[in-house]
XYZ file of C-alpha atoms in Angstrom:
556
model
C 0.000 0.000 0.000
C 1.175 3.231 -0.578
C 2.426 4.935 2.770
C 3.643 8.195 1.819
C 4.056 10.393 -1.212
C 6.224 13.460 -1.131
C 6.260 16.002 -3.684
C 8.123 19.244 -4.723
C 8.020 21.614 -7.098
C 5.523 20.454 -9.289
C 2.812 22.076 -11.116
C 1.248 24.138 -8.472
C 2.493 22.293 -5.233
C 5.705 24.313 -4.032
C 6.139 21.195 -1.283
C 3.596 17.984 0.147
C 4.692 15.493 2.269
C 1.958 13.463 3.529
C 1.557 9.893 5.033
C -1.052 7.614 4.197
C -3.111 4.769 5.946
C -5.248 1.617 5.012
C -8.784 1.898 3.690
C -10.655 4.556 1.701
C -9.515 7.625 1.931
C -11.584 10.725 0.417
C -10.030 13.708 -1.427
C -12.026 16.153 -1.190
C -12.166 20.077 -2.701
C -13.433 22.916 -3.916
C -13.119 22.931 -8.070
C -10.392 23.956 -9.303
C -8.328 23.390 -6.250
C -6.308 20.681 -7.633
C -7.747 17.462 -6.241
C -5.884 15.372 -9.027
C -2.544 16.703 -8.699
C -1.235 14.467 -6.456
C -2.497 11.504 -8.422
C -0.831 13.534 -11.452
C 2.362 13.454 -9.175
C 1.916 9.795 -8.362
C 1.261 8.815 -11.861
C 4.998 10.261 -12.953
C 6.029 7.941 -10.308
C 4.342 5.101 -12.122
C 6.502 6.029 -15.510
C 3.616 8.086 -17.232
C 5.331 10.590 -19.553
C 6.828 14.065 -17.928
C 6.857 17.280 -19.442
C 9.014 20.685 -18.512
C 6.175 22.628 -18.067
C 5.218 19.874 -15.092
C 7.892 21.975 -13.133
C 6.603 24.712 -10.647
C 7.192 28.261 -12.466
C 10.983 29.565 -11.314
C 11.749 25.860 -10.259
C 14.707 24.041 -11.820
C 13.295 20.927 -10.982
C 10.294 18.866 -9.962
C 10.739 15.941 -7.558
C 8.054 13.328 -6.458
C 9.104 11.002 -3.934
C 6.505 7.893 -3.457
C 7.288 5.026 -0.522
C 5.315 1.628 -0.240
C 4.979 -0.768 1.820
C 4.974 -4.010 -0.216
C 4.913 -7.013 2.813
C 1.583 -8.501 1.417
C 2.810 -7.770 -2.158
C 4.076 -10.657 -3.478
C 4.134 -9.994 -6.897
C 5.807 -6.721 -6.598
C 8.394 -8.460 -4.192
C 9.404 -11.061 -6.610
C 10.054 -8.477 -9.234
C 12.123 -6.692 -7.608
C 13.982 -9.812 -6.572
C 14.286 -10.928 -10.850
C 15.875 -7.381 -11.290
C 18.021 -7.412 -7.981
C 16.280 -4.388 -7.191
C 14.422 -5.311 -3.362
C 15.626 -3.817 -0.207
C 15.102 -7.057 1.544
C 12.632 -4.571 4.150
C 9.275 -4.889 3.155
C 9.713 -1.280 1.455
C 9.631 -0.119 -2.448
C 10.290 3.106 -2.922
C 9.884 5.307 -6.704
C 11.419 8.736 -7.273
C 11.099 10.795 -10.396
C 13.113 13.793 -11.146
C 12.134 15.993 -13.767
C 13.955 19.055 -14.790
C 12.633 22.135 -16.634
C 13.727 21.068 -19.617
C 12.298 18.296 -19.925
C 14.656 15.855 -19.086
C 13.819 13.185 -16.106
C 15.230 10.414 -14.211
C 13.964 7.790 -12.845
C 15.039 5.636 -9.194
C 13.475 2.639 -7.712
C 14.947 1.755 -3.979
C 17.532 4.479 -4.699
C 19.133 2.588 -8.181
C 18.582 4.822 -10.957
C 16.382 3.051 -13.612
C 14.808 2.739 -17.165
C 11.974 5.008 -17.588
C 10.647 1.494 -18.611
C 10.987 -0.615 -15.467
C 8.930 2.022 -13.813
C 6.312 0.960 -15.932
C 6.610 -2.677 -15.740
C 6.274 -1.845 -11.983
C 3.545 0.327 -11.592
C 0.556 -1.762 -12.335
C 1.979 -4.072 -9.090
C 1.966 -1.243 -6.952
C -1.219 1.126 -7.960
C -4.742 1.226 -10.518
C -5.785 4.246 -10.876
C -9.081 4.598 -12.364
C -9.462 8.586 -14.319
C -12.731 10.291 -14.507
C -13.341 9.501 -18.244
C -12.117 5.887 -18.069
C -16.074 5.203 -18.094
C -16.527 6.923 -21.469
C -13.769 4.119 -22.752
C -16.268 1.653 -22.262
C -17.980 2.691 -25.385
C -15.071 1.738 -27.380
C -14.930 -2.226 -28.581
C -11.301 -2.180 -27.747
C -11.580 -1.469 -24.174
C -15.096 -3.837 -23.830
C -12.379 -6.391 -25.014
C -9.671 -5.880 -23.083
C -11.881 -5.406 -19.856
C -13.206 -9.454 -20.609
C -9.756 -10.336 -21.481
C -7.723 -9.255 -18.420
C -8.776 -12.668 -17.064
C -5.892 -14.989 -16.729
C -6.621 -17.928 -18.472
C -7.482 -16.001 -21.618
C -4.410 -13.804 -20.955
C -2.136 -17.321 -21.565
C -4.769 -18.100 -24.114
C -3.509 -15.063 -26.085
C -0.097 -15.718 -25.218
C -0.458 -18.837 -27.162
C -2.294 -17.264 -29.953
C 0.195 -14.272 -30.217
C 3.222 -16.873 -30.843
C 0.907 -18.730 -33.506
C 0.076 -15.454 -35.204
C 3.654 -14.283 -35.196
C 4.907 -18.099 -36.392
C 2.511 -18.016 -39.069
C 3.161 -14.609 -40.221
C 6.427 -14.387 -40.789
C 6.132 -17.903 -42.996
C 3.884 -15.972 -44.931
C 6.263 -13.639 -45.482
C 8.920 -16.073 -46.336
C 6.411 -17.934 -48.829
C 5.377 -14.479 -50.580
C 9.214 -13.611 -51.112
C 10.116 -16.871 -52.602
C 7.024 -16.571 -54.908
C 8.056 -13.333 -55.832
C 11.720 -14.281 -56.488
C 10.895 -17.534 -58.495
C 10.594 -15.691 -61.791
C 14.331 -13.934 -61.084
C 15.393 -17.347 -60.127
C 14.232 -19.316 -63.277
C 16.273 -17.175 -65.569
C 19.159 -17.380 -62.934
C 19.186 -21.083 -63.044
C 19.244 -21.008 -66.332
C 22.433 -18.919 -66.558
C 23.859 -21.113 -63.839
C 23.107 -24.172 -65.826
C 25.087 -23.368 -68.713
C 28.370 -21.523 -66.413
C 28.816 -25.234 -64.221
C 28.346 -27.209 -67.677
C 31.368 -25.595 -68.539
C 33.357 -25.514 -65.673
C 32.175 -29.119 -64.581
C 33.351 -30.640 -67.840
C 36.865 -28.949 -66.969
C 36.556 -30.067 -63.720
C 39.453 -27.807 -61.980
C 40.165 -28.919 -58.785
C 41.145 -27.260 -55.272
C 44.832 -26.166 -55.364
C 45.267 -27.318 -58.711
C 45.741 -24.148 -60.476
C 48.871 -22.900 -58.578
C 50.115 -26.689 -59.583
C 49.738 -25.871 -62.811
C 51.302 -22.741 -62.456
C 53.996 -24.226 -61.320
C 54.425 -26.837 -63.112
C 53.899 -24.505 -66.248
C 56.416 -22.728 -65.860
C 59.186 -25.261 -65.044
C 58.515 -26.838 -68.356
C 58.641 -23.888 -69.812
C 62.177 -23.558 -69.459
C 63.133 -26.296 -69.074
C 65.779 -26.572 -71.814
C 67.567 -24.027 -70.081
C 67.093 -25.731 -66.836
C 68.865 -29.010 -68.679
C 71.729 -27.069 -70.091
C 72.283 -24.706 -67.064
C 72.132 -27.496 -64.925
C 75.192 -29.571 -66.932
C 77.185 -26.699 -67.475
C 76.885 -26.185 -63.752
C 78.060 -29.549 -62.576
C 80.754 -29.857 -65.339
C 82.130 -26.448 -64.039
C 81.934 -27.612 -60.133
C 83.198 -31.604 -60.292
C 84.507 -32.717 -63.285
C 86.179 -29.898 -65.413
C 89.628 -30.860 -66.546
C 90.573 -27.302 -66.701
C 89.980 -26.610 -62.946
C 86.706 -27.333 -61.294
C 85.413 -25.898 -58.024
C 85.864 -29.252 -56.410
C 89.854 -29.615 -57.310
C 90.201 -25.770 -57.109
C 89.149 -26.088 -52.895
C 91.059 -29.152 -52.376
C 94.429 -27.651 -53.861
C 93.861 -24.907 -51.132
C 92.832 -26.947 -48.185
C 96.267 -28.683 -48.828
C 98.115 -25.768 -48.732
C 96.264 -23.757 -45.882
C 96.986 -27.100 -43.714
C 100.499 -27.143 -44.627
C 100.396 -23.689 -43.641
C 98.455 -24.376 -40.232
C 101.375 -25.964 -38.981
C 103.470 -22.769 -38.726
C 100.583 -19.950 -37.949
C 97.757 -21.494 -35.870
C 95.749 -18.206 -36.428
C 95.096 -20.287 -40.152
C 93.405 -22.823 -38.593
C 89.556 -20.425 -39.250
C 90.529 -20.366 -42.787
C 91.206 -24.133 -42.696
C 87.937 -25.149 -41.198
C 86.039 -22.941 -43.844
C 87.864 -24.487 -46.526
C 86.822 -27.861 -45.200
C 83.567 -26.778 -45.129
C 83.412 -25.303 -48.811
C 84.617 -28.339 -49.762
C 81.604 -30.775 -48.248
C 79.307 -28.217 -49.482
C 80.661 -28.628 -52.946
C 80.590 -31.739 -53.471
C 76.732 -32.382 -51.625
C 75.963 -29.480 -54.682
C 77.448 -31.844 -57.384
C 75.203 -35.138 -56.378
C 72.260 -32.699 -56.031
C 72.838 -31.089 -59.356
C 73.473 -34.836 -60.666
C 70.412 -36.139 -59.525
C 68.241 -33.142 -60.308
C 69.620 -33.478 -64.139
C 69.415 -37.257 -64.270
C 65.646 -36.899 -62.802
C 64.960 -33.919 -65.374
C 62.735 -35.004 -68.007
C 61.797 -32.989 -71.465
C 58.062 -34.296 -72.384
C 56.676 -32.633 -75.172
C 53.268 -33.692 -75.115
C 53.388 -33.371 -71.443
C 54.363 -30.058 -71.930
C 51.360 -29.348 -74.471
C 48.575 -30.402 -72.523
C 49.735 -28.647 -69.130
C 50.252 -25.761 -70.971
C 46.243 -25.690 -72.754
C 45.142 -26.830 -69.082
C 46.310 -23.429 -67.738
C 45.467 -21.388 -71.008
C 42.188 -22.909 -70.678
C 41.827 -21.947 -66.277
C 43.034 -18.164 -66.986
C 40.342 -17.913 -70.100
C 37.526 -19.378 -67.909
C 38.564 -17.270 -65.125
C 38.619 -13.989 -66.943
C 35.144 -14.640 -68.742
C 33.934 -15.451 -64.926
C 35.720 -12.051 -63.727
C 37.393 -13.759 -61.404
C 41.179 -14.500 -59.994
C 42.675 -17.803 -61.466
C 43.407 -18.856 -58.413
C 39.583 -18.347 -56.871
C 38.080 -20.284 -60.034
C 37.369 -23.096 -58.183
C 36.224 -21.630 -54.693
C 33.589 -19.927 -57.775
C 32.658 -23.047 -59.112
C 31.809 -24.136 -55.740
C 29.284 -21.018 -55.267
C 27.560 -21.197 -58.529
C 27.107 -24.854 -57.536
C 25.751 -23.923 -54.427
C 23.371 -21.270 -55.706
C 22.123 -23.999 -58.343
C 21.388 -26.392 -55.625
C 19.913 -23.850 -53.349
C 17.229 -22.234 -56.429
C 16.252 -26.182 -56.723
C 15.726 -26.548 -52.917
C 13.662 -23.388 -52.754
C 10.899 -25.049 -54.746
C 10.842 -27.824 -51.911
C 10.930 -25.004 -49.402
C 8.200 -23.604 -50.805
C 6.239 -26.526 -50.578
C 7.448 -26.576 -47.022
C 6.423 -23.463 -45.952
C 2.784 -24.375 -47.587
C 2.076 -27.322 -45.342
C 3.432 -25.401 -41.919
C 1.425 -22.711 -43.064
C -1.592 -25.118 -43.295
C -0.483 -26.428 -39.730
C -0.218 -23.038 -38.208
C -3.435 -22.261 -39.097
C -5.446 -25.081 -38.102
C -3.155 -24.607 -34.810
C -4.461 -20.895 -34.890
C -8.240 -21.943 -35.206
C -7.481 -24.905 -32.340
C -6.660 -21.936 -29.924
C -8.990 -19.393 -31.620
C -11.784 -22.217 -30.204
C -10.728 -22.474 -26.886
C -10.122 -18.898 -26.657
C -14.047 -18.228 -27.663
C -14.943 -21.087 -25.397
C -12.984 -19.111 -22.533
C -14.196 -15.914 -23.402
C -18.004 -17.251 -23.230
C -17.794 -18.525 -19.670
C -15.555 -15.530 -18.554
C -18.226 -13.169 -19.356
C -21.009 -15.074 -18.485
C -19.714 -14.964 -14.972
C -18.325 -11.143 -15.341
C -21.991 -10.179 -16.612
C -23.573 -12.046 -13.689
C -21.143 -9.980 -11.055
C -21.537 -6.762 -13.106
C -25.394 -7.067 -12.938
C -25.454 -7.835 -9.331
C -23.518 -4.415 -8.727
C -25.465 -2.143 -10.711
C -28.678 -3.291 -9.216
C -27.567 -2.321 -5.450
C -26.740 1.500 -7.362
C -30.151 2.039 -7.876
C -30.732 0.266 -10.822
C -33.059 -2.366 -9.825
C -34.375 -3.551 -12.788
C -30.709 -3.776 -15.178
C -29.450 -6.638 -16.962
C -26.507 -6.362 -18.729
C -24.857 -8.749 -21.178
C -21.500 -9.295 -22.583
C -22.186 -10.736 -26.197
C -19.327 -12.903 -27.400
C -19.661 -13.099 -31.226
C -17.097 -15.909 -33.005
C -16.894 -14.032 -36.471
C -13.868 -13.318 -38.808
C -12.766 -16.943 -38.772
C -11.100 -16.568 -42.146
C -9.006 -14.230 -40.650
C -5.639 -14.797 -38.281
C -5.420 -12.337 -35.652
C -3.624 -11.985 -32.840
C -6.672 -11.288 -30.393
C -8.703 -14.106 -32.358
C -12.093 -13.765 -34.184
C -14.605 -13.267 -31.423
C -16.242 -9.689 -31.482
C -16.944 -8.607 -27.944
C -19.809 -6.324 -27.297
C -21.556 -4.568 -23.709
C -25.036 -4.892 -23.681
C -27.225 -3.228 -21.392
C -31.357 -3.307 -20.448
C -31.550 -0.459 -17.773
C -35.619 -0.876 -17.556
C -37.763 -4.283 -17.922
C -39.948 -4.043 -21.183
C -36.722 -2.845 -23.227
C -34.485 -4.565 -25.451
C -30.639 -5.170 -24.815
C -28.891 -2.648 -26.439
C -25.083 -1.548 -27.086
C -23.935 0.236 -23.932
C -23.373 3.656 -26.325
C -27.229 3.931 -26.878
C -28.300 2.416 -23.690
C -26.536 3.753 -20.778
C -26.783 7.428 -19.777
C -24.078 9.072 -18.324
C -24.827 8.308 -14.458
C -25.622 4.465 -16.196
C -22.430 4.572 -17.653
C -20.241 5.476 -14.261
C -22.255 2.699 -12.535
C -21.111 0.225 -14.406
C -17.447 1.268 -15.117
C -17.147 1.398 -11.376
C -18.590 -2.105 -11.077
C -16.450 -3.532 -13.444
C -12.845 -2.013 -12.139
C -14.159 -3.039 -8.436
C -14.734 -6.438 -9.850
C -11.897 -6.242 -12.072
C -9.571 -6.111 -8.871
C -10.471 -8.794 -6.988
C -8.917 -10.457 -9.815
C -5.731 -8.731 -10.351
C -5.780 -7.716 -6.684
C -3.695 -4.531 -6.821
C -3.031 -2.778 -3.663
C -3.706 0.732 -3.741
C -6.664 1.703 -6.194
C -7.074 5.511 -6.823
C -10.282 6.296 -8.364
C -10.421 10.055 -10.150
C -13.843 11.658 -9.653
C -15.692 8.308 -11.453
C -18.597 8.745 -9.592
C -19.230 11.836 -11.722
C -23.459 11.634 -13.079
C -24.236 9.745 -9.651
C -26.010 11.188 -6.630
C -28.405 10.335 -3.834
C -28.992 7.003 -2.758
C -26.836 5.848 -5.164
C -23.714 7.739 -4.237
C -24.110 6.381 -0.581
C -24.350 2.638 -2.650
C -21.148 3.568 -3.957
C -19.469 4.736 -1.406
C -20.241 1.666 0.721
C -18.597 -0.113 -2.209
C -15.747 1.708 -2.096
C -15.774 1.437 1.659
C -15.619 -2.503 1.804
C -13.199 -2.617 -1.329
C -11.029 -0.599 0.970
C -11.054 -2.203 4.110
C -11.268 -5.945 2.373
C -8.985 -6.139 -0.017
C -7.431 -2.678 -1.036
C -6.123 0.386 0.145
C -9.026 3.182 -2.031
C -8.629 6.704 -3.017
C -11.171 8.468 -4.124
C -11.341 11.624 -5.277
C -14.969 12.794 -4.887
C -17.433 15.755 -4.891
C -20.030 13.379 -3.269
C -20.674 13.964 -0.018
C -22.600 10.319 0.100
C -18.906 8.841 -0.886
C -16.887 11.236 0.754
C -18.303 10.004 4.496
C -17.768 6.705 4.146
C -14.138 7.247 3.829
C -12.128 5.919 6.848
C -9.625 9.186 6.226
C -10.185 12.744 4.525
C -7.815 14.905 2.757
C -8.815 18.082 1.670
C -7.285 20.319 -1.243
C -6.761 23.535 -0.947
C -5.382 26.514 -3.242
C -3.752 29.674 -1.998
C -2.442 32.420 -4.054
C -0.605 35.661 -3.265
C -1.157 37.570 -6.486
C 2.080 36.786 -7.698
C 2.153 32.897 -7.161
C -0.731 29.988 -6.261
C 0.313 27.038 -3.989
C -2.292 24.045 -3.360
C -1.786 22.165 -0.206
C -3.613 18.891 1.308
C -4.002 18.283 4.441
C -5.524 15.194 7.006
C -8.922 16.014 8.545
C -9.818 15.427 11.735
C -13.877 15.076 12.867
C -14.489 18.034 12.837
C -12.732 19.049 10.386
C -14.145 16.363 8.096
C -17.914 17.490 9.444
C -17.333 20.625 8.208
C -15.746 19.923 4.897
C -19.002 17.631 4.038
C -21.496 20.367 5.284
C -19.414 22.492 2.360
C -20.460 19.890 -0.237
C -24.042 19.474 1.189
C -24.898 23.259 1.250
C -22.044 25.062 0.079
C -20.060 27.702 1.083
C -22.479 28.693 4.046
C -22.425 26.501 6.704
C -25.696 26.334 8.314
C -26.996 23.680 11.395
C -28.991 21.899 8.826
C -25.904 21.187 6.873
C -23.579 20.571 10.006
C -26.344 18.061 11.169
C -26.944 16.322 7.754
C -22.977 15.953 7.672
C -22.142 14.778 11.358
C -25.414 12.361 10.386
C -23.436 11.020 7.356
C -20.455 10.016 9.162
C -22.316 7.952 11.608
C -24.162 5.989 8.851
């Protein structure tokens, strides 16, 4: 429940810090005085949208401070938990800051937050219930959502939403490979005749730097041959000095030399070195001649093999060396153009599924729906007969219609029905209900509609605007039990009726200077509270008549 709410600087509050305490409490005020500012306040709390001009003239900033106690809150506990956000002491506490400019931040327990988590939080902590939220019930959407907040249907649509989203996007995917098949046909064809041609040459991975390679050591290889000879003749076996004989004539010497200057004895051990490293050349250049073979039609066909990968390469605009990585893609492209006619017959039969899946759901969604409202319609009549209106029967008409189509809320058409007198037909709420009708049943239906989401704190905006008499006091005996059974109540009222059956009274009050207005709300005591319902009894005047009527109020 919501304990205390402290707010500066905004609109016209300069500063309010007020506690608050279990059951109904009435706010009470003359027009005009601001009743729904601190609602206004709370709601910024509850991540509704800020604007500067929320900021108090000559302020730099607004600041609304709400704490609540959330022991018997177990849904609001456990998110805080999921979003390490809990103060592990029964307290939740929301603070908006909103600067003249515009900007705002947000805090929950102190931890600066998403504008968004504030509003994933809210609805845990607080309903509040604005003074043309009845007039919404005219609207199909809001008849709807009213009869859906239940629940089971809420999973129900779960379901359905996934099914809906499932089958739409296959759609999707089915339209786009319809539209591409055209573009594809021609494309295949294209492939087709590219991989004829580069499967019947059939280049394989690696094998063009092979041929490269082996390309050009053919090429010259004549020179290789003669180079080669020349080479070995010149290093082991020329009679007119070799590099072999040439090394060993001056190892000999060198060693002779060693024997009288050991500072040789370097010069020695490279010599001995050239000389194994000429003669290892000799049996390599012996073996690489012997092994060195001239093959002209060899030669030929390695040399049309590569002509024949550089000409397919260029007319492919590719490198020689990526032809066959490019074979590979066209191949896969081909394959993948064939397998999107099987995906298309895929996507045909889960689309099939998905809807008779959708229509499975749909069913038990309408079957829901049905028994839902027969029981909401049942509760709703009950309530608007005890505020004066004996003789009402009101029906929720669940229509199954639209089954052709997939939607994401099904194909039921939901419709309010209402019979105020006996003798009359049912008709749609818009051309049945008058305005008073209209409040008496949009109160019904959010009282009702909390014992199943059973939200703490309920804050109700002047909605028992068109009601009066014997009705209001109906009303306010509502409210009354609401609050002290199941919910902390707010209700900001011009009823008298309602306002007295409020365990607690706030009044709103403005003050201005000439220069600057201030509203401030305050706690009533008795006697306070008898004279602030004589004021909405009588007026501004307080007479005994009025003082009487009011002290008589409180003690019904």
């Amino acid at each position: 429940m919501l304990t205390q709410l402290s707010v500066k600087n905004f609109a016209i509050v300069k500063s309010l810090d007020i506690e608050f305490k279990q059951g109904m409490t009435a706010i009470t005020g003359e027009t005009g005085a601001g009743k729904s500012i601190a609602i206004d306040a709370l709601g910024l709390c509850l991540g509704e949208r800020a604007e500067g001009n929320s900021v108090r003239k000559g302020a730099k900033k607004a600041e609304i401070t709400a704490c609540f106690n959330i022991k018997n809150n177990p849904r609001c506990l456990t998110w805080l938990q999921e979003h390490d956000l809990d103060d592990h002491d029964d307290t939740c506490i929301l603070r908006r800051v909103i600067s003249s400019e515009g900007r705002s931040r947000a805090y929950i327990n102190g931890s600066p937050v998403p504008l968004q988590q504030l509003k994933e939080l809210g609805p845990r902590l607080v309903a509040i219930h604005g003074q043309h939220a009845h007039q919404a019930l005219l609207k199909s959407e809001a008849q709807r959502a009213l009869l859906d907040s239940d629940e089971i249907i809420q999973q129900q649509l779960s379901d359905l939403k996934s099914l809906v989203t499932r089958h739409n996007k296959v759609q999707q995917e089915l339209e786009q490979l319809n539209q591409m098949r055209q573009r594809s046909e021609d494309r295949k064809n294209l492939l087709s005749y590219q991989l004829t041609e580069l499967d019947e040459f059939g280049l394989l991975d690696n094998e063009f730097e092979s041929l490269e390679t082996e390309f050009r050591k053919m090429s010259h290889s004549q020179s290789l041959l003669e180079d080669s000879q020349i080479s070995y003749h010149e290093l082991c076996e020329s009679e007119q000095g070799n590099a072999a004989s040439i090394i060993s004539r001056c190892l000999e010497r060198i060693t002779d030399l060693v024997e009288h200057d050991e500072s040789l004895k370097p010069l020695q051990l490279m010599l001995q070195e050239a000389q194994i490293n000429i003669a290892e050349a000799g049996v390599e250049l012996s073996n690489y001649v012997e092994c060195l073979e001239i093959d002209p039609l060899k030669m030929q066909q390695t040399e049309l093999r590569y002509s024949k990968a550089i000409e397919l390469a260029r007319k492919h605009l590719v490198q020689p060396e990526s032809l066959y990585q490019h074979h590979q893609e066209l191949k896969a492209e081909y394959q993948s153009l064939f397998d999107s006619e099987n995906k298309g017959e895929a996507l045909q039969e889960e689309l099939q599924t998905l809807k008779n899946d959708y229509l499975l759901v749909a069913d038990k969604l309408h079957t829901t729906r049905c028994k839902v409202a027969k029981r909401l319609q049942k509760a709703v009549a009950t309530e608007i007969r005890r505020m004066n209106m004996p003789d009402a029967e009101f029906e929720i008409a669940v229509t199954d219609s639209h089954r052709d189509k997939i939607n994401s809320k099904g194909h039921d058409h939901i419709e309010f029905l209402l019979c105020s007198n006996k003798g009359m037909n049912m008709e749609k709420l818009e051309k049945a209900a008058s305005g008073g009708e209209l409040s008496r049943i949009g109160l019904a239906l959010q009282v009702l509609g909390n014992k199943t989401h059973a939200v703490p704190t309920l804050i109700f905006d002047e909605v028992d605007t068109g009601i009066s008499g014997s009705t209001a006091s109906v009303v306010g005996d509502l409210l009354k039990t609401l609050g002290d059974n199941e919910a902390q109540v707010f209700c900001v009222t011009h009823l008298p009726q309602v306002a007295a059956k409020a365990r607690n009274q706030m009044l709103v009050t403005k003050f201005s200077d000439g220069k600057t207005t201030e509203t401030h709300m305050t706690p009533l005591d008795e006697d306070k509270r008898v004279e602030e319902l004589a004021r909405l009894l009588a007026g501004d005047i307080l007479t005994d008549t009025a003082i009487a009527n009011a002290r008589a109020l409180l003690q019904n």
